[in-house]
Coordinates of C-alpha atoms and ligand atoms in Angstrom, one line a residue:
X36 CA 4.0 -31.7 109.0
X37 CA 4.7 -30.6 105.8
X38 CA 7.0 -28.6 103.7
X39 CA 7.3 -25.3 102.7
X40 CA 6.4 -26.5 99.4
X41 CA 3.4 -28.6 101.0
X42 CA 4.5 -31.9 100.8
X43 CA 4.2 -34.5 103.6
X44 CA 7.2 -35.1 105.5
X45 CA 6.7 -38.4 107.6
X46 CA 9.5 -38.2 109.7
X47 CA 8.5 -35.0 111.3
X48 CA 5.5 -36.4 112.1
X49 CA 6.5 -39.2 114.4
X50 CA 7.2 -37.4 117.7
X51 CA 10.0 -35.2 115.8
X52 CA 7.6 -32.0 115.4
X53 CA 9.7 -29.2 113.3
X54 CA 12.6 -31.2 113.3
X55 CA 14.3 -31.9 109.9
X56 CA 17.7 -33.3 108.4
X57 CA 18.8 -31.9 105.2
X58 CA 21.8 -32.8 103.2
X59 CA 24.2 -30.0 103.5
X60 CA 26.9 -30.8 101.4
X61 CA 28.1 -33.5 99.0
X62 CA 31.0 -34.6 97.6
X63 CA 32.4 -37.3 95.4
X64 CA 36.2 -38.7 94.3
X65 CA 37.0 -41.5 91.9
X66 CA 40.7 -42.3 90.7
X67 CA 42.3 -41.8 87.7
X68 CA 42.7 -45.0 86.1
X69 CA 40.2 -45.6 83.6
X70 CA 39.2 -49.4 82.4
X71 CA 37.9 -49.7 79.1
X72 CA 35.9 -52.0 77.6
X73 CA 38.6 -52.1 75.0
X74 CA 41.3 -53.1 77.6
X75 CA 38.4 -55.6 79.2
X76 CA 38.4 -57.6 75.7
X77 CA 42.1 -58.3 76.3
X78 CA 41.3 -59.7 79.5
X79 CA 38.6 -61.8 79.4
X80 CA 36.8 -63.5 76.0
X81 CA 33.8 -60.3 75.9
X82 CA 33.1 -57.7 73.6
X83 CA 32.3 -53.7 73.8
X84 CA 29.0 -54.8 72.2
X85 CA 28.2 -57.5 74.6
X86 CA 29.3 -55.3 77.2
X87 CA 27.5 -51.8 76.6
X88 CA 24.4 -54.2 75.0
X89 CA 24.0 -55.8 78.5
X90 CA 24.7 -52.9 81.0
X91 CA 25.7 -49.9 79.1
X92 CA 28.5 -49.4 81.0
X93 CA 31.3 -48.6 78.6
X94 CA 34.6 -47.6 81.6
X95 CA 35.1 -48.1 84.9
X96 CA 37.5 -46.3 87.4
X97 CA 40.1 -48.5 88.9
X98 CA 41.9 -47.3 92.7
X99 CA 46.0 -47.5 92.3
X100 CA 47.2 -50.4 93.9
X101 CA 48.0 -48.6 97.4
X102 CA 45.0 -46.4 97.4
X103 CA 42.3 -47.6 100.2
X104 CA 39.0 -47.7 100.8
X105 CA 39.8 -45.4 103.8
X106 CA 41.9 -43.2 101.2
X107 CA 39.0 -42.4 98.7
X108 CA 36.5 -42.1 101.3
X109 CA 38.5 -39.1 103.1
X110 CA 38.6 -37.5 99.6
X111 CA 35.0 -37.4 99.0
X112 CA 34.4 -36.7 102.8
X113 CA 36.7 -33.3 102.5
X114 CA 35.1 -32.1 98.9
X115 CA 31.2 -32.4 100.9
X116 CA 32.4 -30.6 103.9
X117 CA 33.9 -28.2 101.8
X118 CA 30.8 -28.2 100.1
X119 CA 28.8 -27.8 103.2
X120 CA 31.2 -25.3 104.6
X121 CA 32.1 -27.1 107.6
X122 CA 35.1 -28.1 109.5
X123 CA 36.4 -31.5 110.3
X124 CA 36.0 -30.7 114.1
X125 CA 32.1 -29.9 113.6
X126 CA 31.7 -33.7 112.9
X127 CA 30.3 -35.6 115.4
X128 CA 29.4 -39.0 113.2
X129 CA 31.1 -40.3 110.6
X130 CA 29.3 -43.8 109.1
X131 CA 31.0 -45.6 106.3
X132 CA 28.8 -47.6 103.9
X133 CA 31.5 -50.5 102.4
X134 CA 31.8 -54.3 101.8
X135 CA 35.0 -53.3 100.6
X136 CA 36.6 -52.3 103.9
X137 CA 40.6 -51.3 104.4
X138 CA 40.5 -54.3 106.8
X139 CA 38.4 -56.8 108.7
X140 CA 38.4 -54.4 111.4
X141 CA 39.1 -51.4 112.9
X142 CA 36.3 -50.1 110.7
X143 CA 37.0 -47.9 107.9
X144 CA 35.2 -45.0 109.3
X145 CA 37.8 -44.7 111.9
X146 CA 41.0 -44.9 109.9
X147 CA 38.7 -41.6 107.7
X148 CA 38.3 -40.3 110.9
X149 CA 41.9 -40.4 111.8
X150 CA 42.5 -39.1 108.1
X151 CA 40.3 -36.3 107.4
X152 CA 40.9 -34.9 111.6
X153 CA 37.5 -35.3 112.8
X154 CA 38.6 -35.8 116.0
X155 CA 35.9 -35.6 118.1
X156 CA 33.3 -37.7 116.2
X157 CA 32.2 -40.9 116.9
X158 CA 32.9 -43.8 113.8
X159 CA 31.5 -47.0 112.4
X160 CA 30.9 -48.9 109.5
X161 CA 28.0 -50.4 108.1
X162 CA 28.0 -53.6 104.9
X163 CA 24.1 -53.4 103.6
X164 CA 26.2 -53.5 99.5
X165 CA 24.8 -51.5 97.0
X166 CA 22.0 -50.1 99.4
X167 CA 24.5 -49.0 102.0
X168 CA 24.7 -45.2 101.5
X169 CA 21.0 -44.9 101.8
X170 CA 20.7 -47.4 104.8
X171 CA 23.2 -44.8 106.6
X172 CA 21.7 -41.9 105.5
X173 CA 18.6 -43.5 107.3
X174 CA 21.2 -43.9 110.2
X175 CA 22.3 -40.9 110.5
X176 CA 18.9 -38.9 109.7
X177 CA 17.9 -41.0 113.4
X178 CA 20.7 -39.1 115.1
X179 CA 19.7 -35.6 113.8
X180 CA 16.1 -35.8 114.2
X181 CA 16.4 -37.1 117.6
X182 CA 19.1 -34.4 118.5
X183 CA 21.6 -36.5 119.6
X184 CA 24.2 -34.7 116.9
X185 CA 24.1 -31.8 114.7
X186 CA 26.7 -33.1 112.5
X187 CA 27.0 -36.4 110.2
X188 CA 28.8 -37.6 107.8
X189 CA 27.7 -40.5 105.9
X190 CA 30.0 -42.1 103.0
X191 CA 29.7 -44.8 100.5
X192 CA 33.1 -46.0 99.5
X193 CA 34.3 -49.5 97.3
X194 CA 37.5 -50.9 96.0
X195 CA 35.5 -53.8 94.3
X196 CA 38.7 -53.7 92.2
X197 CA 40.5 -56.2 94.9
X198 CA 37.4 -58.4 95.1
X199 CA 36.2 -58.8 91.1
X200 CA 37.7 -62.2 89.7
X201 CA 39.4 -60.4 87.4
X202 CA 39.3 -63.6 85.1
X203 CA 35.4 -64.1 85.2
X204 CA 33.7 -62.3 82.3
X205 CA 30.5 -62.8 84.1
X206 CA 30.8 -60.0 86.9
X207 CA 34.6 -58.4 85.9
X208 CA 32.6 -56.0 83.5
X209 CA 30.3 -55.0 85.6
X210 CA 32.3 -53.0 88.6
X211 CA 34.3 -50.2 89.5
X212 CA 36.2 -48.2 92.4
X213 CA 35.2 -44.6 94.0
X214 CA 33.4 -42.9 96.8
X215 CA 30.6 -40.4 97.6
X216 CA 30.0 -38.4 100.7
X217 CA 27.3 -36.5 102.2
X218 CA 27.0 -34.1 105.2
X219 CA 23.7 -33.8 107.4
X220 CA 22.6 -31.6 109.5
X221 CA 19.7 -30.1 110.6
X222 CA 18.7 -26.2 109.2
X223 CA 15.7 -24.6 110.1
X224 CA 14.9 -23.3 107.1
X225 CA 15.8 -26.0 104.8
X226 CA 14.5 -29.5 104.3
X227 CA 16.0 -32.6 103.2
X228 CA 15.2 -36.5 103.7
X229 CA 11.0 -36.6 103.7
X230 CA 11.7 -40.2 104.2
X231 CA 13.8 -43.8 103.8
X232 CA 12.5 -46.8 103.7
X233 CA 15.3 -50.5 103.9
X234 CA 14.4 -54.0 103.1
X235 CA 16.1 -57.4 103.2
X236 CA 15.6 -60.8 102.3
X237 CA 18.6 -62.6 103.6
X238 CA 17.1 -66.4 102.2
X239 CA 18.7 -64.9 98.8
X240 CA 22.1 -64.4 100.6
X241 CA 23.6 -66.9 98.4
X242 CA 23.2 -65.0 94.9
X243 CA 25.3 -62.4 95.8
X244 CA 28.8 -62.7 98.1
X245 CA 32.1 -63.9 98.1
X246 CA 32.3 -66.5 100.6
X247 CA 36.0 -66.7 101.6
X248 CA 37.5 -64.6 104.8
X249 CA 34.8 -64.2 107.2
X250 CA 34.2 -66.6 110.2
X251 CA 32.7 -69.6 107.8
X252 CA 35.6 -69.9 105.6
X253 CA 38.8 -68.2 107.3
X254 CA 41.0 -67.8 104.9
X255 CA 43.4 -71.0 104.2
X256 CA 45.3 -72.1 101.3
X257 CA 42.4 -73.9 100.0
X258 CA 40.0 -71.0 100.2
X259 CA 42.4 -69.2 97.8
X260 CA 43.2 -71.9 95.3
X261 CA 39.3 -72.2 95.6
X262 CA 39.0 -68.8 94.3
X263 CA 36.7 -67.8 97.5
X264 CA 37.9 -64.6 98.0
X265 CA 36.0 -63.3 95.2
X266 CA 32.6 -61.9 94.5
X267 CA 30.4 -64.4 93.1
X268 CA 27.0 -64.0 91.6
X269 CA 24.0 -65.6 90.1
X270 CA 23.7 -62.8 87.2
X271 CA 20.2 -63.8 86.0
X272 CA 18.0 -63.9 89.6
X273 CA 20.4 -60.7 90.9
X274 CA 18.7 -58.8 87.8
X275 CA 15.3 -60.4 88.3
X276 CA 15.0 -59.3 92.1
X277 CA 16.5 -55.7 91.4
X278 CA 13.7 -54.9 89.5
X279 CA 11.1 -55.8 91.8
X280 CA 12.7 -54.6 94.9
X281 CA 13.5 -51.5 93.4
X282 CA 10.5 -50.7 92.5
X283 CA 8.4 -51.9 95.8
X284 CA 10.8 -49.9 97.7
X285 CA 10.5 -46.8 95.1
X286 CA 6.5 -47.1 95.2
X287 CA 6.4 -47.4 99.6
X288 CA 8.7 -44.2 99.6
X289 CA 6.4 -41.9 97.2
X290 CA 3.6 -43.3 99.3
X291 CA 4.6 -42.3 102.6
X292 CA 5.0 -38.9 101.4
X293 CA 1.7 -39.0 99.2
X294 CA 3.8 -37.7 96.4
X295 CA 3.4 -38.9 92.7
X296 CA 6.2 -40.4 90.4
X297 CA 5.5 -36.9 88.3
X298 CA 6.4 -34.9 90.6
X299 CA 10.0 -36.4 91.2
X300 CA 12.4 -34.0 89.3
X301 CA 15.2 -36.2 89.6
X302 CA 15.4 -40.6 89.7
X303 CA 18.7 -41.5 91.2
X304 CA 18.9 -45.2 91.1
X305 CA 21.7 -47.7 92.0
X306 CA 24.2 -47.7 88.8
X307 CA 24.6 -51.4 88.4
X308 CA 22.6 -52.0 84.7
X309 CA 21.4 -49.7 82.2
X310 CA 18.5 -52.5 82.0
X311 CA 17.5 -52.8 85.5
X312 CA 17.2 -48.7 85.6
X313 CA 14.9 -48.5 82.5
X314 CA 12.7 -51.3 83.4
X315 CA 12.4 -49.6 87.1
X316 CA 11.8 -46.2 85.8
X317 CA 9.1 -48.0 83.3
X318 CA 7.0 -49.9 86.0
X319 CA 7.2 -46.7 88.3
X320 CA 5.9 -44.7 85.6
X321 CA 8.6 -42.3 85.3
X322 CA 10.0 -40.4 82.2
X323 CA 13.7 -40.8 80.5
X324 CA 14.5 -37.5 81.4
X325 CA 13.6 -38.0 85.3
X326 CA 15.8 -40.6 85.3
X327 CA 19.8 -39.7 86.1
X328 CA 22.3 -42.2 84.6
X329 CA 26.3 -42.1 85.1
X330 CA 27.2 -45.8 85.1
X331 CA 28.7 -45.8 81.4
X332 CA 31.7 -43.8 83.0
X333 CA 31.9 -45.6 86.3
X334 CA 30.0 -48.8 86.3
X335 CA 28.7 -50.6 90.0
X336 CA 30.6 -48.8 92.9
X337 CA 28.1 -50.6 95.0
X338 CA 27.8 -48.7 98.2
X339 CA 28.9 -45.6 96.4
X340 CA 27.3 -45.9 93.3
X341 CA 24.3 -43.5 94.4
X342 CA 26.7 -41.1 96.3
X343 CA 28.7 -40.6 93.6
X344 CA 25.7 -40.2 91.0
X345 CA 23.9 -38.0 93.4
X346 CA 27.0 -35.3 93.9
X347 CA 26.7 -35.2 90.4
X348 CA 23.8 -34.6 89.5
X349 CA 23.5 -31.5 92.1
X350 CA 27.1 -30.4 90.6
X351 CA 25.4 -30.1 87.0
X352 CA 22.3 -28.5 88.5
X353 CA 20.0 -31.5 87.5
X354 CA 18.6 -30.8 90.7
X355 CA 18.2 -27.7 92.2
X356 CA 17.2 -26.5 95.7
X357 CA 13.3 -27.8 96.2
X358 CA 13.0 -30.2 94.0
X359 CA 12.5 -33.8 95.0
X360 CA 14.8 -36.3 94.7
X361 CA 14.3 -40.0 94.7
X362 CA 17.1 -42.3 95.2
X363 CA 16.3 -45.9 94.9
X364 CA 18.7 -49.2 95.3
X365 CA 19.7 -52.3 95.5
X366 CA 22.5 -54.9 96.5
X367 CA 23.8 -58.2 98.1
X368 CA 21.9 -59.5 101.3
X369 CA 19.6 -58.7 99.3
X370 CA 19.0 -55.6 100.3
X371 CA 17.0 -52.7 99.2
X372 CA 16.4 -49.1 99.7
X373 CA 14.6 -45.7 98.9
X374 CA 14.7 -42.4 99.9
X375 CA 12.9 -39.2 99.2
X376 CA 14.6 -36.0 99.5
X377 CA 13.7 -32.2 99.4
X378 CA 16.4 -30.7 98.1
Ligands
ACO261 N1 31.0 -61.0 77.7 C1 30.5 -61.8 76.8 N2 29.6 -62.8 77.1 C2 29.3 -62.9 78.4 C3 29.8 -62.0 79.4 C4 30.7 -61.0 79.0 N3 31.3 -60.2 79.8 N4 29.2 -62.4 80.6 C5 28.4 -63.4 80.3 N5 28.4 -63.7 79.0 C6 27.7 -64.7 78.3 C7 27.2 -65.8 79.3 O1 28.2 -66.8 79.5 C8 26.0 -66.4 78.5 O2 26.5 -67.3 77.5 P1 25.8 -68.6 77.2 O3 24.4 -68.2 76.7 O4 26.7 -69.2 76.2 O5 25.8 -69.4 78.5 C9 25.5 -65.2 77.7 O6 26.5 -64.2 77.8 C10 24.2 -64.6 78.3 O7 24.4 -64.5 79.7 P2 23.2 -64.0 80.6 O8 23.6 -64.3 82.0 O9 21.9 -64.5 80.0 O10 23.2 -62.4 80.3 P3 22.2 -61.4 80.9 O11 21.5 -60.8 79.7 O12 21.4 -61.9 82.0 O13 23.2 -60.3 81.4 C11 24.2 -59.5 83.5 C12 24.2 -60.6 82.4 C13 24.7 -58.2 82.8 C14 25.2 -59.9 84.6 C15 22.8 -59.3 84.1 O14 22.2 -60.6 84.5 C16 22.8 -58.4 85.3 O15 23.0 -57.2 85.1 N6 22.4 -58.9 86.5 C17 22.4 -58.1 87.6 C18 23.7 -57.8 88.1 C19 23.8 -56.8 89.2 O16 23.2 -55.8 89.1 N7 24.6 -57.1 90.2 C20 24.9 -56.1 91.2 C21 24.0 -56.1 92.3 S1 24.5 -54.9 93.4 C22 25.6 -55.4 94.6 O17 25.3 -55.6 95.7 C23 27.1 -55.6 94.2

């Protein structure tokens, strides 16, 4: 099948003939607290230079100390399906993409359930890191296409604040708290995701994690004064392998819909490092002005990073309805991800 505008659209080809799952609505929210570089210097022994030279982030947003996951999610969550025009009972699905969840359990995407008054969807989280808002848009896209729900709300939501070692110059820079939503549906004269494709490689678990409060190291008084409750990270191989996954997983989603680089109007790639976006958007062949950028106001959200840069982008009409979209990412597992859309 293909699109009004002729491209291929996989999805619709397997078995799902004239079924289609656009994005209906978006929405972001991040807090008010802004973390400067400036105030960073104060903390730790870096620099602005060091800092904006290496990732070109130059602020991050910081959640107040009793604002949640749950909290920011709902907010971004009720700007898309106000966005979208819909109502909170419409919702049939809500998935939450988060390592940073309110608590070990009940899932996050309940207590936003509970908070925005979806009451009749189901709820559940899923922890893929960074590439968790495209691996549940890839969820959720599965339940429109095969008509088990008309309405889903997928959000990517982090308060990495209450993880980052806050005395560890080597990731404190790099992260920052907020959320992005996204409602899908399908319309019949609209099209939307053409296709996803998700990797992992979980023999590289180790460069990215924090190892305290799961089932291998519950937490104890020793797993605190160890510090284990925080995210560590091998910096150097982290970079390394988010360039090449990003741009394997970029190159198999043009493929599959037999579209070229040049025709992508807009990049969207996972915020985490000014770097690692200009030496994907070099070896896929793309141009500056393809590529969108936001992380020197919010730095890595992780799981929202995407969502958040994404809302944007339609808000300040860098895209505009038909134009493709590619969103392309990357995070701890390792996991990666792309997407095309059809806007
Ligand atoms: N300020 C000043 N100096 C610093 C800082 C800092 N904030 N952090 C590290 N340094 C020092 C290091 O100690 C090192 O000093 P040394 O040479 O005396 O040992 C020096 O700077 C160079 O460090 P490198 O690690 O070589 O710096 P690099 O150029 O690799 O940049 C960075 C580091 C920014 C972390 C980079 O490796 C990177 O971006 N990696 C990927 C990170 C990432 O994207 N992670 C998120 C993945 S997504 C997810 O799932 C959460």
């Amino acid at each position: 099948m293909r699109t009004s505008k002729g491209f291929k659209n996989p999805r619709a080809q397997h078995g799902f003939q004239g079924r289609t799952c656009s994005i209906v609505g978006v929405g972001a929210y991040v807090p008010e607290k802004i973390l400067t570089n400036a105030e960073l210097e104060r903390m730790v022994d870096t620099s602005d230079e060091w800092i904006v030279s290496r990732t070109g982030i130059k602020e991050r947003r910081l959640a107040a100390e009793n604002e949640t996951t749950s909290d920011m999610a709902s907010l971004a969550a009720m700007r898309a399906m106000q966005n979208a025009n819909i109502t909170p009972d419409q919702i049939d699905l809500i998935i939450v993409a988060t390592l940073t969840p309110d608590m070990m359990f009940p899932s996050t995407a309940c207590l936003v359930q509970h908070k925005i008054g979806a009451r009749r969807s189901a709820a559940f989280d899923i922890e893929a890191a960074c590439s968790g808002f495209i691996y549940a848009l890839e969820i959720g896209q599965q339940f429109i296409m095969t008509r088990t729900y008309n309405t889903v709300l997928v959000i990517g939501a982090e308060k990495l604040s209450t993880i980052v070692d806050w005395t560890d110059r080597n990731t404190c820079v790099l992260f920052g708290d907020g959320a992005g939503a996204a409602i899908l549906q399908h319309r019949p004269d609209a099209h939307g995701l053409l296709t996803a494709c998700m990797g992992a490689e979980g023999d590289k678990a180790e460069l990215l994690c924090m190892p305290g409060g799961g089932s291998k190291f519950p937490t104890t008084a020793e797993t605190v004064a160890n510090r284990l409750h925080y995210l560590r990270m091998d910096g150097k191989e982290t970079y390394k392998n988010a360039v090449t996954a990003m741009v394997t997983a970029g190159q198999e989603a043009l493929r599959r819909c037999e579209i070229d680089i040049s025709q992508i109007k807009c990049i969207i790639p996972h915020q985490a490092n000014r770097r690692i976006i200009d030496a994907v958007a070099d070896r896929l062949g793309a141009k500056p002005e393809q590529v969108f950028i936001n992380l020197e106001k919010y730095g890595n959200t992780s799981a929202a990073s995407v969502a958040i840069a994404l809302e944007e982008a339609v808000r300040t009409e860098r895209i505009k309805q038909g134009d493709l979209v590619l969103l392309v990412v990357f995070g701890a597992g390792l996991t990666w991800a792309a997407a095309v859309i059809e806007w």
